[in-house]
Short mmCIF file of C-alpha atoms in Angstrom, two decimals:
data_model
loop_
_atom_site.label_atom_id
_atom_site.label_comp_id
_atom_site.label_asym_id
_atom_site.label_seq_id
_atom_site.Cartn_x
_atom_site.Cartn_y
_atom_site.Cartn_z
CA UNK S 1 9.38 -53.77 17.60
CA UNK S 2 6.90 -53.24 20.24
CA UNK S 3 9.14 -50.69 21.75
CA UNK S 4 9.45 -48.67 19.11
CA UNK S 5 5.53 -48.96 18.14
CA UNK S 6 4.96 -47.90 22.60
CA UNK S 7 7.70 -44.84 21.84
CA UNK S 8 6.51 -43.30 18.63
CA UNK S 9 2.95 -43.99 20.77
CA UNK S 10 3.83 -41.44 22.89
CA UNK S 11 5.42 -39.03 21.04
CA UNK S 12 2.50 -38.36 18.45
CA UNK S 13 0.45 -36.55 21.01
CA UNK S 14 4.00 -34.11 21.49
CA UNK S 15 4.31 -33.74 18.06
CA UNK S 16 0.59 -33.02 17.18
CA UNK S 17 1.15 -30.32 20.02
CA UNK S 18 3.61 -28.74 18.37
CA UNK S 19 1.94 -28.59 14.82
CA UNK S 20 -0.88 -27.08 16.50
CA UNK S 21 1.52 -24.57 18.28
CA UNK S 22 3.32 -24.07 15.39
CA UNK S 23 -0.15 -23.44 13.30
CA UNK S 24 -1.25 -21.05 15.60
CA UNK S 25 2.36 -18.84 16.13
CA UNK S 26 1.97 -18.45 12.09
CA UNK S 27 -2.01 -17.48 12.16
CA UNK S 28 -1.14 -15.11 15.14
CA UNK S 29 2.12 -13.83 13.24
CA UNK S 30 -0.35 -13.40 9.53
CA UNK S 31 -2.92 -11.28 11.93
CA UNK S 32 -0.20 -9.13 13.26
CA UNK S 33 1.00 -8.34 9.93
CA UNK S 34 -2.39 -7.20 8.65
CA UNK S 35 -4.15 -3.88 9.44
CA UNK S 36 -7.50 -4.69 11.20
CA UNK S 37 -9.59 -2.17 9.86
CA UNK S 38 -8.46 -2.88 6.11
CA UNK S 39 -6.74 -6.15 5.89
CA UNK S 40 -4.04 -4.73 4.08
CA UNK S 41 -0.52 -5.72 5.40
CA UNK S 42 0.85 -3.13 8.12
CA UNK S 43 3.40 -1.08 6.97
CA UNK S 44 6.27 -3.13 7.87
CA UNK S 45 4.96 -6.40 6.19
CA UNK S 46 4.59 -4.42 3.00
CA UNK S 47 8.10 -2.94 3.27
CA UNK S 48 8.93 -6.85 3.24
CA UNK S 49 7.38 -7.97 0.30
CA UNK S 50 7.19 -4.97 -1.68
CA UNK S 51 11.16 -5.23 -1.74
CA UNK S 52 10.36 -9.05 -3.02
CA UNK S 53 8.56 -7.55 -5.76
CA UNK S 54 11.04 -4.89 -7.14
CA UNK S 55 13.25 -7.60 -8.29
CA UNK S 56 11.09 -7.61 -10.87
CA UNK S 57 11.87 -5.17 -13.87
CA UNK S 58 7.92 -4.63 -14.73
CA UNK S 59 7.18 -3.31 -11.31
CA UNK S 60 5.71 0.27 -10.44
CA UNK S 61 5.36 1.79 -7.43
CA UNK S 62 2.31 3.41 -6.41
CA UNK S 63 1.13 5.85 -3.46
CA UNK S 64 -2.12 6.87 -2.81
CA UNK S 65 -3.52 9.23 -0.64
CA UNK S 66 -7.63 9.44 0.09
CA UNK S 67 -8.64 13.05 -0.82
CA UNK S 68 -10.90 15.06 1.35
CA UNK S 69 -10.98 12.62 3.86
CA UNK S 70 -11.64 14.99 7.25
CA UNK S 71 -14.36 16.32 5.67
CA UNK S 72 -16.02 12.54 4.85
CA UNK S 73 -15.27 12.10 9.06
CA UNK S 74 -16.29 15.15 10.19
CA UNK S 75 -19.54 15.63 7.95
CA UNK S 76 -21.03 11.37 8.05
CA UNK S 77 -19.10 10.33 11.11
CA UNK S 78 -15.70 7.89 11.55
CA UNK S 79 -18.34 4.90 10.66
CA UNK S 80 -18.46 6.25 7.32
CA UNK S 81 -14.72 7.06 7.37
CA UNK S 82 -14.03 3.62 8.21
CA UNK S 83 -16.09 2.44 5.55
CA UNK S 84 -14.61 4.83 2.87
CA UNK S 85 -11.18 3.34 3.79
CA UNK S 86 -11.83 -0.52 3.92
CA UNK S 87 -13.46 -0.27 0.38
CA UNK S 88 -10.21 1.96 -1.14
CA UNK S 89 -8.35 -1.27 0.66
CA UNK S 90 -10.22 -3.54 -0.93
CA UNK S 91 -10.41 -2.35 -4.39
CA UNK S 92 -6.78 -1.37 -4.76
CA UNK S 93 -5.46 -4.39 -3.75
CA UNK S 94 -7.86 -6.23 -6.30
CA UNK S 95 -6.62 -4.07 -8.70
CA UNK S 96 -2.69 -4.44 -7.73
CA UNK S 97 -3.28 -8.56 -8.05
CA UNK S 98 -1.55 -11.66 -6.64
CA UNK S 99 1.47 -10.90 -8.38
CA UNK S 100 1.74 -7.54 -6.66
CA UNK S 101 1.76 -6.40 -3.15
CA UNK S 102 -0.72 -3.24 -1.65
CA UNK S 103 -0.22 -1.77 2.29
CA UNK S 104 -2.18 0.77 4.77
CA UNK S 105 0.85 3.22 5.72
CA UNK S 106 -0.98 4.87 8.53
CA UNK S 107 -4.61 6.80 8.22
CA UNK S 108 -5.92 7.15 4.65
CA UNK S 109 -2.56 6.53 2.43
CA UNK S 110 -1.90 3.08 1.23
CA UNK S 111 0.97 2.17 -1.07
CA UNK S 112 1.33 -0.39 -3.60
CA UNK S 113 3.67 -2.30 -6.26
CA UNK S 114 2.27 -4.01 -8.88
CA UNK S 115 3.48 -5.93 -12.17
CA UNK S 116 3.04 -3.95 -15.24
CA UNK S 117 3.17 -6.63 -18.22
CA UNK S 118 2.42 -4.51 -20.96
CA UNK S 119 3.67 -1.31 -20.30
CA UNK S 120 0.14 0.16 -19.48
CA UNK S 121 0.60 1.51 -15.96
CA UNK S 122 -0.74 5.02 -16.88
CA UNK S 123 -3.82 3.88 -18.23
CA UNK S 124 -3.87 1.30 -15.34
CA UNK S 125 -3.70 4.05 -12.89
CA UNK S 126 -6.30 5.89 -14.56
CA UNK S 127 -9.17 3.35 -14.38
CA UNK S 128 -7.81 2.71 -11.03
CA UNK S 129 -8.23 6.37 -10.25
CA UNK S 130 -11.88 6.03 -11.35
CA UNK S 131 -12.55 2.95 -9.52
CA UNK S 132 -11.46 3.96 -5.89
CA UNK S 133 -13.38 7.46 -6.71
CA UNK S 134 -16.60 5.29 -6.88
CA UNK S 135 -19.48 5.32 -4.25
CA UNK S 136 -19.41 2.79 -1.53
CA UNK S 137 -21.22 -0.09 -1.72
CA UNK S 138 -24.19 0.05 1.16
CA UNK S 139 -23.22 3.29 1.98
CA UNK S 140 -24.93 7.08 1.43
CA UNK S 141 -24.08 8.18 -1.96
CA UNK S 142 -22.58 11.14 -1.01
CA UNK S 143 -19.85 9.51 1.27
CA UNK S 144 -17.35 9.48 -1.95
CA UNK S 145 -14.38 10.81 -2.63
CA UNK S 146 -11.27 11.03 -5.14
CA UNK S 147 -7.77 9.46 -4.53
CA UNK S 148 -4.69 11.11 -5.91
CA UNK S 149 -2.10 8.49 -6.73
CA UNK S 150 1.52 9.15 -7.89
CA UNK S 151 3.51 6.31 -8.90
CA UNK S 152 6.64 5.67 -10.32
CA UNK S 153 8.59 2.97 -12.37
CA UNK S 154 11.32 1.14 -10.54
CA UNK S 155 13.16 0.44 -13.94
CA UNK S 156 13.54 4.35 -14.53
CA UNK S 157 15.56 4.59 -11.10
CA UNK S 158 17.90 1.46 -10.84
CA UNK S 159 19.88 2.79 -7.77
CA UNK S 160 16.54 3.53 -5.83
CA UNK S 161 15.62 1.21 -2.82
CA UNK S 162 12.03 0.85 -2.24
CA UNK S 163 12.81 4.37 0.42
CA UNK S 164 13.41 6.30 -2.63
CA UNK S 165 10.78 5.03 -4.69
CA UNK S 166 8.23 5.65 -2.21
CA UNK S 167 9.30 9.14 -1.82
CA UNK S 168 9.18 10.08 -5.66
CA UNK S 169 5.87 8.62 -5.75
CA UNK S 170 5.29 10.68 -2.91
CA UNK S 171 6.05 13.63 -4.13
CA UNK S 172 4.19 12.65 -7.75
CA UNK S 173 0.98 12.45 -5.57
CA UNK S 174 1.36 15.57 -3.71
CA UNK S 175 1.50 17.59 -7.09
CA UNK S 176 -1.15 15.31 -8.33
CA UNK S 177 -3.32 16.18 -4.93
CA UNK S 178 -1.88 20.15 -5.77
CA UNK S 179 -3.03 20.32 -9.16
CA UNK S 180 -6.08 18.30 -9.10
CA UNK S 181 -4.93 15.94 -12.03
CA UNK S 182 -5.86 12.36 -10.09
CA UNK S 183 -2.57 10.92 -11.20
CA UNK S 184 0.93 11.89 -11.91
CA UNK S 185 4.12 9.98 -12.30
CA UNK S 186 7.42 10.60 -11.23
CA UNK S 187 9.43 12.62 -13.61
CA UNK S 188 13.63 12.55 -13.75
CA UNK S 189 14.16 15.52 -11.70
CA UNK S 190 15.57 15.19 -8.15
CA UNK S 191 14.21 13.94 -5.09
CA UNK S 192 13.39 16.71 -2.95
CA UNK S 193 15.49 17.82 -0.57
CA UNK S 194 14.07 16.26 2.76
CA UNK S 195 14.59 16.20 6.13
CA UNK S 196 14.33 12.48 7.79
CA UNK S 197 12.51 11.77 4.41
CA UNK S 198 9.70 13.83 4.64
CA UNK S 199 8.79 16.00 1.32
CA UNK S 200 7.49 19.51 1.27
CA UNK S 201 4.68 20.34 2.99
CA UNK S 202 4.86 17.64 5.52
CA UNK S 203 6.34 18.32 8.89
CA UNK S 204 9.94 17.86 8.52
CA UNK S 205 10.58 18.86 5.44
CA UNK S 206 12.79 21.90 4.30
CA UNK S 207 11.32 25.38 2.89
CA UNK S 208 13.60 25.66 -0.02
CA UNK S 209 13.77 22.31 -1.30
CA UNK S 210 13.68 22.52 -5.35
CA UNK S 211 10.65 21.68 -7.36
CA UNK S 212 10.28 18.01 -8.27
CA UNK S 213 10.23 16.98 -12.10
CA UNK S 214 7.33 15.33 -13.06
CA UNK S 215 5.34 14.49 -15.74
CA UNK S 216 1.37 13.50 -16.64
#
């Protein structure tokens, strides 16, 4: 017996090492998924559990894109660019939930899928769309701007990986940013022809792809 009390002795301080080791590989491996600016997941950590999420027939995909933004960076400074962006972050992903997921795709788009329980995702969207168009908190007044989201529901596009989805909501939020209108879902139309995924207007993208189909 006193053996085995001396041997399990001298293996808790191994094994408390290697909780602690463990603990801090999965804090390290959280940080890495989150983007430091906005503490939204990174892309690739939203491709992950945004794919979770889709299993669910309710969800909606959402892209949004910050309007204006070069002008907020050029005319207040990247301070107040940085600002602009880490209060969009913050509000959409209090608006998306814990049973959704919302990402920082690279400069001022962010994406998002969230649960729609009661078949209200338009008028969802639109007090979202008033809510990220809001003032920030601390900041000048004037450093506001709008943020055209397009979004699209999974359920109307069965065959669609998260890709596809991204892209009609994509494409929703272009002719939303086009047109003005602040939001616009994904009609039934094609995708766009696309070149390595990109839609018209971005770099990549063919001239004479065919208008989308979409609808307020």
């Amino acid at each position: 017996m006193n053996t085995m009390l001396t041997m399990l002795a001298a293996a808790a301080p191994v094994a408390s090492g290697w909780t602690a080791h463990t603990l801090w590989l999965r804090r390290r491996l959280n940080v890495a998924r989150r983007d430091p600016l906005t503490g939204l997941r990174t892309r690739d950590a939203f491709t992950r559990r945004a794919a979770a999420v889709l299993r669910d027939s309710r969800a909606v995909v959402v892209l949004a894109d910050v309007d204006r933004f070069k002008r907020i960076n050029d005319t207040f400074g990247h301070t107040a660019g940085d600002s602009l962006l880490k209060a969009t972050a913050d509000r959409l992903a209090h608006h998306v939930g814990r049973s959704g997921v919302a990402g920082r795709l690279g400069g001022d788009e962010f994406a998002a899928v969230l649960i729609d329980d009661h078949g209200t995702a338009a008028d969802m969207l639109a007090v979202l769309h008033g809510v990220l168009a809001r003032p920030v908190d601390g900041q000048d007044p004037a450093v506001h701007t709008t943020v055209s989201l397009g979004w699209v529901r999974a359920a109307d596009f069965p065959g669609d990986d998260l890709s596809a989805l991204l892209r009609r909501a994509d494409e929703a939020m272009y002719a939303a940013k086009q047109s003005s209108a602040g939001t616009r879902r994904a009609g039934l139309g094609r995708l766009l022809a696309t070149v390595t995924g990109r839609r018209a207007g971005r770099s990549g993208a063919r001239t004479d792809a065919p208008v989308v189909e979409v609808v307020a």
